[in-house]
mmCIF file of N, CA and C in Angstrom:
data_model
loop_
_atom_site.group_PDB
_atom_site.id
_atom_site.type_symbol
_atom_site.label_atom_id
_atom_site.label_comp_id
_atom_site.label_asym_id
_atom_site.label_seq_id
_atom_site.Cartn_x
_atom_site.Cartn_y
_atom_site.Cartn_z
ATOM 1 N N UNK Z 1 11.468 -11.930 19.178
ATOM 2 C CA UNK Z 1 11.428 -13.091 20.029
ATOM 3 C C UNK Z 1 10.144 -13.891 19.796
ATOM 4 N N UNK Z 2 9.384 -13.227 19.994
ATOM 5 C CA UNK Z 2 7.554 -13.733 19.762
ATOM 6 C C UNK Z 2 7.646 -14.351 17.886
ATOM 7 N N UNK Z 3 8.084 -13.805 17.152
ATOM 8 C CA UNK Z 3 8.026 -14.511 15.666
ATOM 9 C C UNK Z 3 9.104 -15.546 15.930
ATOM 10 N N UNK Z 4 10.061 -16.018 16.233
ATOM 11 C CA UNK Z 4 11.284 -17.232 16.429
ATOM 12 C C UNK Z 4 10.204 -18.032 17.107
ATOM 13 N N UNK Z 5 9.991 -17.802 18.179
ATOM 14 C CA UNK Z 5 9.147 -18.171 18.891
ATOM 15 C C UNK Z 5 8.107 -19.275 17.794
ATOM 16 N N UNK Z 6 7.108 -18.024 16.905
ATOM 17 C CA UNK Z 6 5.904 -19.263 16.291
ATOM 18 C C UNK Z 6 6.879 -19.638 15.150
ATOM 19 N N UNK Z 7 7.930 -19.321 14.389
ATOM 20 C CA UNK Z 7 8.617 -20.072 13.502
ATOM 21 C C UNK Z 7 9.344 -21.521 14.228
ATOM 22 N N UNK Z 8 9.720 -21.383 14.982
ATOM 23 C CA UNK Z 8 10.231 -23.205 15.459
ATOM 24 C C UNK Z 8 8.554 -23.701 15.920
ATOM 25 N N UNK Z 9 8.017 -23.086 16.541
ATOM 26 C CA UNK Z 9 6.759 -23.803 16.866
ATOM 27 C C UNK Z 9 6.022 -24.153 15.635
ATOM 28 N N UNK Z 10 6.361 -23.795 14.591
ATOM 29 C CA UNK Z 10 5.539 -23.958 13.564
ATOM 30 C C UNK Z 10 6.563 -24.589 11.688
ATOM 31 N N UNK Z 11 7.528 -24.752 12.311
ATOM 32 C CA UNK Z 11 8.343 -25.541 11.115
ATOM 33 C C UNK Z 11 7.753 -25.739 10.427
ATOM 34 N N UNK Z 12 7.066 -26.848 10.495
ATOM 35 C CA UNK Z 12 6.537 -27.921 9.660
ATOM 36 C C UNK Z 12 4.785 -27.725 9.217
ATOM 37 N N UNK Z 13 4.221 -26.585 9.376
ATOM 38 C CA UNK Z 13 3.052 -26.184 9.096
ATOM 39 C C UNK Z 13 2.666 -25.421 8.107
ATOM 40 N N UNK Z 14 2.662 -26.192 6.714
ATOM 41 C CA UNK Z 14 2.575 -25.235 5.749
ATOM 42 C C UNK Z 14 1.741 -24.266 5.495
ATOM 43 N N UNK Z 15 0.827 -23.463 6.458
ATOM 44 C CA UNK Z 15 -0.054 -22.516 6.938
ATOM 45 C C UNK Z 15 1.382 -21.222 7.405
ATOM 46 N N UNK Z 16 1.869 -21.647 7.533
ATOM 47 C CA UNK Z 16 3.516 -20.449 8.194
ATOM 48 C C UNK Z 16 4.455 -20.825 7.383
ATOM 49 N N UNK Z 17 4.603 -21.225 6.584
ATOM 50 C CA UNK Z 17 5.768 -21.401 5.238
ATOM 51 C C UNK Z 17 6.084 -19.583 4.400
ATOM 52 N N UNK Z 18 5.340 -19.079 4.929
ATOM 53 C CA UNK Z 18 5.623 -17.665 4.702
ATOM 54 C C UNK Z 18 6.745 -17.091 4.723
ATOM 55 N N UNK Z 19 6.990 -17.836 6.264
ATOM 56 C CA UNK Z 19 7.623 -16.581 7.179
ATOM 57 C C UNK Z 19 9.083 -17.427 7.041
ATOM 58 N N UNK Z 20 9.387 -18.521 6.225
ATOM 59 C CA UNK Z 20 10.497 -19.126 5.970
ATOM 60 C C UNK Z 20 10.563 -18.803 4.373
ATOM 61 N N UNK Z 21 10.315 -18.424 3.375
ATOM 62 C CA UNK Z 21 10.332 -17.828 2.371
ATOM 63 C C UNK Z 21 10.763 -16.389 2.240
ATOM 64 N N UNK Z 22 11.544 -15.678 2.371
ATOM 65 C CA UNK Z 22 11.980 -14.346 2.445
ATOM 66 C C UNK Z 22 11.474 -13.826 1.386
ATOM 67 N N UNK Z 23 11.731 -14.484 -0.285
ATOM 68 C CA UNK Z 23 11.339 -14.014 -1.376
ATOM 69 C C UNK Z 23 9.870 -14.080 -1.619
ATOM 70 N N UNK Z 24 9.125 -14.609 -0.697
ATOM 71 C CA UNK Z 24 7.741 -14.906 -1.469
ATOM 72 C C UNK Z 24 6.972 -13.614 -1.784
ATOM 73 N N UNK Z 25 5.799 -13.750 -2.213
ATOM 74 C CA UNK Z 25 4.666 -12.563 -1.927
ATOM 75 C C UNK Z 25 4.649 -12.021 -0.384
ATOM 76 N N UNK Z 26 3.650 -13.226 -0.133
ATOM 77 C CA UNK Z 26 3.531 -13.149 1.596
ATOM 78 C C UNK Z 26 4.430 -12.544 2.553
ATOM 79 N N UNK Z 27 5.498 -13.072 2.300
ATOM 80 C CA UNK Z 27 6.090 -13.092 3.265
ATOM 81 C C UNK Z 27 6.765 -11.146 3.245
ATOM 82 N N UNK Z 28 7.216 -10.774 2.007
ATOM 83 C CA UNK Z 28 7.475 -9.854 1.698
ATOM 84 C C UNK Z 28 6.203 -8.622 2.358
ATOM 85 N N UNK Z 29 4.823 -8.960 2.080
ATOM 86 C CA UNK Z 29 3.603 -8.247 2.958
ATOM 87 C C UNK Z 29 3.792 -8.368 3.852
ATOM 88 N N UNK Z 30 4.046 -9.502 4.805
ATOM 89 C CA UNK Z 30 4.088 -9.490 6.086
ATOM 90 C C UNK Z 30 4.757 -8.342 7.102
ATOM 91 N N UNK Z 31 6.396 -8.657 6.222
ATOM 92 C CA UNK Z 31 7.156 -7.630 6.734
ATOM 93 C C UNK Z 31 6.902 -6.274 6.543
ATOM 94 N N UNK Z 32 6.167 -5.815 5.654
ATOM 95 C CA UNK Z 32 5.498 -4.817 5.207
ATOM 96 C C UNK Z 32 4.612 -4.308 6.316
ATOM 97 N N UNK Z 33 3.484 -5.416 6.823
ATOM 98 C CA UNK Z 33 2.207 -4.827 7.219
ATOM 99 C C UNK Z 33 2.876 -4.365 8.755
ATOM 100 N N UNK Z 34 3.979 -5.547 9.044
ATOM 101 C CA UNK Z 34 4.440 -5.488 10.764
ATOM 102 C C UNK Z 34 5.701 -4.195 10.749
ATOM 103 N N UNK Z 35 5.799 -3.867 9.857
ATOM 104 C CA UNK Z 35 6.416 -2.055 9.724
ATOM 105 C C UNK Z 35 6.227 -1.566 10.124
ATOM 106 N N UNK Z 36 4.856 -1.282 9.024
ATOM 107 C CA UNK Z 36 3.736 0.025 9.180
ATOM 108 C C UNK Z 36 3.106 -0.086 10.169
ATOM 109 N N UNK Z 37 2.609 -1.166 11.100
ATOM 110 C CA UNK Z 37 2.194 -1.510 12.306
ATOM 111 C C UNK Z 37 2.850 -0.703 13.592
ATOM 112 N N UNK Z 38 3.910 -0.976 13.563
ATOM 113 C CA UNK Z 38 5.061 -0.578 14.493
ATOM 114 C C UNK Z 38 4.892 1.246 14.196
ATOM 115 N N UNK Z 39 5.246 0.748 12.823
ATOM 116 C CA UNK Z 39 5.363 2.688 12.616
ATOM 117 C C UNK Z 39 3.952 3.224 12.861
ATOM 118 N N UNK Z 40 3.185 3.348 13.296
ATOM 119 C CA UNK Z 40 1.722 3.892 14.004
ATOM 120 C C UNK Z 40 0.283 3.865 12.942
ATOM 121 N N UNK Z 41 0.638 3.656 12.077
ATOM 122 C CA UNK Z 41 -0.363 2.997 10.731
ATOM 123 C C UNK Z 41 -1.420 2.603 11.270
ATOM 124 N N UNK Z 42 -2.709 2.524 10.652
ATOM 125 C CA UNK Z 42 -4.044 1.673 11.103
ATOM 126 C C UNK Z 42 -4.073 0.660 10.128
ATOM 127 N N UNK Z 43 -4.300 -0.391 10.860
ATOM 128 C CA UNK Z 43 -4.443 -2.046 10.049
ATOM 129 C C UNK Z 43 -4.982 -1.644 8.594
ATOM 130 N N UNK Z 44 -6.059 -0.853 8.486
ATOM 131 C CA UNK Z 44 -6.818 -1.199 7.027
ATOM 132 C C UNK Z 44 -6.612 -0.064 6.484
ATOM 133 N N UNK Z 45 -5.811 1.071 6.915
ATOM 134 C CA UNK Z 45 -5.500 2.172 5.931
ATOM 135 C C UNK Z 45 -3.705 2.753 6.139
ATOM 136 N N UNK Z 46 -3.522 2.945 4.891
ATOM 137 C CA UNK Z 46 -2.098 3.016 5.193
ATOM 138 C C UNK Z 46 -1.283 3.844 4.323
ATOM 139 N N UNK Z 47 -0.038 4.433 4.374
ATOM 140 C CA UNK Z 47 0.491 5.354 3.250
ATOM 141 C C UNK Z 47 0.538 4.606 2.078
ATOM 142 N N UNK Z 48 0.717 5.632 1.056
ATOM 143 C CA UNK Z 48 1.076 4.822 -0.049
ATOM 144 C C UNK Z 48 2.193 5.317 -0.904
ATOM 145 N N UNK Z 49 3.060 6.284 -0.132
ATOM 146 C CA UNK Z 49 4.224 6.157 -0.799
ATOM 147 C C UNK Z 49 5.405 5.417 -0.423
ATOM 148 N N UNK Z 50 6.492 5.286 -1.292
ATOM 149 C CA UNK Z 50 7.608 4.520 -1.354
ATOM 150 C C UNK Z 50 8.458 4.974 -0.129
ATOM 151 N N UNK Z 51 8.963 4.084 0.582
ATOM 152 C CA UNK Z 51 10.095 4.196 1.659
ATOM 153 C C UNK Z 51 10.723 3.611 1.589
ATOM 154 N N UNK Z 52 12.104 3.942 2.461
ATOM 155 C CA UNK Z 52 12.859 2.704 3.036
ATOM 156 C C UNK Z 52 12.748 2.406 4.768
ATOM 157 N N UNK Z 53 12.810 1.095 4.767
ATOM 158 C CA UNK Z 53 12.533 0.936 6.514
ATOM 159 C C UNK Z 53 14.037 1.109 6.972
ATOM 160 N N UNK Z 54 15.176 1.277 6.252
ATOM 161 C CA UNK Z 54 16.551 0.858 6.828
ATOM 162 C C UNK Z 54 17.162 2.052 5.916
ATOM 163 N N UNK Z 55 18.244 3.176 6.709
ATOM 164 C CA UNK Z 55 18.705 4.134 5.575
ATOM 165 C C UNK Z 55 19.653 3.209 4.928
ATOM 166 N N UNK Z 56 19.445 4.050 3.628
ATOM 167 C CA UNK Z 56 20.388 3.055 2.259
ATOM 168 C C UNK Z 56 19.570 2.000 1.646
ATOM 169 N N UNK Z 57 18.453 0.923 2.447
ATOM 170 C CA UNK Z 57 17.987 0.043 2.261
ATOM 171 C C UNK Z 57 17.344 0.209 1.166
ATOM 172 N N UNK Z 58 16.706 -1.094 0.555
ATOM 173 C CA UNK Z 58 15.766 -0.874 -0.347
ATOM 174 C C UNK Z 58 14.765 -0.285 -0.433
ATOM 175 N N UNK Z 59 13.958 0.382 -1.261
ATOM 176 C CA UNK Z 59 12.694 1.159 -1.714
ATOM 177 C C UNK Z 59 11.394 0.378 -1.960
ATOM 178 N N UNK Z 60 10.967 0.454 -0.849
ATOM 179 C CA UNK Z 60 9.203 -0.415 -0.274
ATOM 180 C C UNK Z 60 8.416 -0.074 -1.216
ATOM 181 N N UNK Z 61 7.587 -0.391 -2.256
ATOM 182 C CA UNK Z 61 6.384 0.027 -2.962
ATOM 183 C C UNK Z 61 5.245 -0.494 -2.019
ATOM 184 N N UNK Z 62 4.271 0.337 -1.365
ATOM 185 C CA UNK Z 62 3.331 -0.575 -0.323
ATOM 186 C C UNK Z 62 2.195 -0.659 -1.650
ATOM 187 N N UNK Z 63 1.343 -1.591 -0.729
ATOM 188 C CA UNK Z 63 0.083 -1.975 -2.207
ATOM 189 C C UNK Z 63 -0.959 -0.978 -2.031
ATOM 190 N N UNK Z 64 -1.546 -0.690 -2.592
ATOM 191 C CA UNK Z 64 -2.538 0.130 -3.141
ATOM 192 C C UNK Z 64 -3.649 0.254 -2.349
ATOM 193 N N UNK Z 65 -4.315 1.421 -1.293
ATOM 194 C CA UNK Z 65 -5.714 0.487 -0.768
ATOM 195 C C UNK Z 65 -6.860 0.252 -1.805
ATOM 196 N N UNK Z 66 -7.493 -0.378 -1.557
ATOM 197 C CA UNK Z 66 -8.901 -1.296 -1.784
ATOM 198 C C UNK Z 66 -9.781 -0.184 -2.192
ATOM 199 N N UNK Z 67 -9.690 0.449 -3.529
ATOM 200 C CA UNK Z 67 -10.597 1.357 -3.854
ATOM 201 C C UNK Z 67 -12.187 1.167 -3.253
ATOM 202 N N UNK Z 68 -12.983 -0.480 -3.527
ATOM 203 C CA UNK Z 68 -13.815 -0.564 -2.584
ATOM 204 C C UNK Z 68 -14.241 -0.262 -1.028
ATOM 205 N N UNK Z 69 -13.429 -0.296 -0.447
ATOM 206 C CA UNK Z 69 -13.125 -0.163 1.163
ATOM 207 C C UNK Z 69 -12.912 1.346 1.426
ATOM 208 N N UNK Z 70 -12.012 2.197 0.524
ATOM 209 C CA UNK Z 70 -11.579 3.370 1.076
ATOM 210 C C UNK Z 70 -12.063 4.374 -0.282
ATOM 211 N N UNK Z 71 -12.663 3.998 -1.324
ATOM 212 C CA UNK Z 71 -12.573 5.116 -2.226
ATOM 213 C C UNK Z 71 -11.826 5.269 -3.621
ATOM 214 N N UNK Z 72 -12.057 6.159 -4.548
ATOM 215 C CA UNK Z 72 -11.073 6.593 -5.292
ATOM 216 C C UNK Z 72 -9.695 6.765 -4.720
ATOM 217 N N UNK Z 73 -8.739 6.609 -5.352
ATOM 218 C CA UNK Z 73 -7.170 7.291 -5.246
ATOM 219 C C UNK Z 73 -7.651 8.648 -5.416
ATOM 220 N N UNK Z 74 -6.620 9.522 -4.258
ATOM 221 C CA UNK Z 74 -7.214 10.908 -4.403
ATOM 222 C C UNK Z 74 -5.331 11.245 -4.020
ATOM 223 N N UNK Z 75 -4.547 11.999 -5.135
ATOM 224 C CA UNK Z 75 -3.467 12.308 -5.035
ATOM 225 C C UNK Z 75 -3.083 13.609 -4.385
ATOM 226 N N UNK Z 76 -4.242 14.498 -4.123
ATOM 227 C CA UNK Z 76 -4.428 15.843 -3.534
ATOM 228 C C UNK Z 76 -4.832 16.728 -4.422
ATOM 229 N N UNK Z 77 -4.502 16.275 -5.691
ATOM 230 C CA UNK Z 77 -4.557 17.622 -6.800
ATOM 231 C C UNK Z 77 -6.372 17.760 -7.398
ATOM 232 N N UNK Z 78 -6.577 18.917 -7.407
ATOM 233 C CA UNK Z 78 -8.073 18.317 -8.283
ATOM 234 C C UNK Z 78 -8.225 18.691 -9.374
ATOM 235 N N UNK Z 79 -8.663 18.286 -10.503
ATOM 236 C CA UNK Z 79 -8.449 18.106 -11.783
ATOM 237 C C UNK Z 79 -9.399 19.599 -11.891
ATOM 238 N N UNK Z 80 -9.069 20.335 -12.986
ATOM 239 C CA UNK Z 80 -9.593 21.860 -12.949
ATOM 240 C C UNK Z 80 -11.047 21.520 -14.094
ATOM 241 N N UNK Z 81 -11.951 22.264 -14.027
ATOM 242 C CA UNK Z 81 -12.635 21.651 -14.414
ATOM 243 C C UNK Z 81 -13.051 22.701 -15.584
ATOM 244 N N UNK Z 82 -13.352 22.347 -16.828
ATOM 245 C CA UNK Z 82 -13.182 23.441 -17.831
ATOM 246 C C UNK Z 82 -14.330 23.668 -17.947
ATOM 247 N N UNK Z 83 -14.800 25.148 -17.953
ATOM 248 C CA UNK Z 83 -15.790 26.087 -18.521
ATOM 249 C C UNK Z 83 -16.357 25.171 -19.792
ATOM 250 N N UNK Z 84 -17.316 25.092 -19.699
ATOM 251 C CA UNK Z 84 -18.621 24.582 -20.957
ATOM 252 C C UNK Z 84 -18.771 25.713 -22.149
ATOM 253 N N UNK Z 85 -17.563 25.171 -23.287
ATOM 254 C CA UNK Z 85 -17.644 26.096 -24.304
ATOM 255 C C UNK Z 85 -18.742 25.597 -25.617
ATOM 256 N N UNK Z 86 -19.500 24.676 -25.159
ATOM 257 C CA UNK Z 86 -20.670 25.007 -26.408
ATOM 258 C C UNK Z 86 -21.756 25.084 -25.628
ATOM 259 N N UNK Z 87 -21.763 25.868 -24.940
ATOM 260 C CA UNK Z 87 -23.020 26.643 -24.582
ATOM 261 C C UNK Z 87 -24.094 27.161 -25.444
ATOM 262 N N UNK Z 88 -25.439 27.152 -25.192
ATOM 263 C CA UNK Z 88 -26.889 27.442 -25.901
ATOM 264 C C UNK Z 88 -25.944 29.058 -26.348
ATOM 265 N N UNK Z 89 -26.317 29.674 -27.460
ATOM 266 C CA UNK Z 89 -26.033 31.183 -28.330
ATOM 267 C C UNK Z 89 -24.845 31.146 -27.916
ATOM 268 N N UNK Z 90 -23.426 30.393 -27.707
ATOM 269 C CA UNK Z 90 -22.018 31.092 -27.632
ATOM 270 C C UNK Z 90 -21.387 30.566 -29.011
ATOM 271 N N UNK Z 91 -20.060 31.190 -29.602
ATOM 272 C CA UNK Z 91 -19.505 30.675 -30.687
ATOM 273 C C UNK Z 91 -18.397 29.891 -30.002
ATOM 274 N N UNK Z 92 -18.282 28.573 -30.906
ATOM 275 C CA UNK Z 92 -17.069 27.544 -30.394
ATOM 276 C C UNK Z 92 -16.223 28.384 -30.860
ATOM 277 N N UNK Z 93 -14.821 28.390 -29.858
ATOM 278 C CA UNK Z 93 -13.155 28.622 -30.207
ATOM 279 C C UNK Z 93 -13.074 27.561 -30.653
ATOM 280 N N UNK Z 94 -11.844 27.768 -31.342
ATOM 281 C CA UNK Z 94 -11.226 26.669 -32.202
ATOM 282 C C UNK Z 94 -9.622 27.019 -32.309
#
C-alpha cells in the first residue's frame, strides 16, 4: 500500500523511475534489499547465497558485500596450510 502509495505520488519524478522499470538494475535491488529486509537481514550485511523468494520462482543471486566494509569473503573452509619443505638442513621431496 505504502509503495502504490509513493509510485502515483511520484509518476513523473525521474528520481523513482526505478520502481516503474521492473527490468532495471535498481529496481531489481530494490526488490531484493525490501526481501531481505522483511526476511530479518541487517541493512549493511546480508546472506549471500542464492534463493528463491516465491517456491518455483526464480533464483536471486544477492550482490556481494563490500569487501571494504565487511572484510575478505570467508566461505567457512580454511585453506590448510602446508608444512615448509625447504627448511635450513632438510632434503626437498620431489
Amino acid at each position: 500500500m505504502f509503495e502504490a502509495m509513493i509510485m502515483n505520488r511520484e509518476i513523473n519524478n525521474p528520481m523513482y523511475r526505478f520502481l516503474f522499470e521492473n527490468q532495471s538494475p535498481a529496481h531489481v535491488y530494490y526488490r531484493w534489499k525490501i526481501y531481505t529486509i522483511l526476511q530479518g537481514e541487517a541493512p549493511v550485511k546480508w546472506k549471500t547465497e542464492d534463493f528463491r523468494m516465491f517456491k518455483n520462482g526464480s533464483l536471486w543471486h544477492p550482490p556481494p558485500l563490500n569487501p571494504y566494509l565487511h572484510g575478505p569473503y570467508d566461505d567457512g573452509e580454511e585453506e590448510e596450510v602446508e608444512e615448509e619443505a625447504g627448511k635450513k638442513g632438510c632434503l626437498k621431496e620431489e
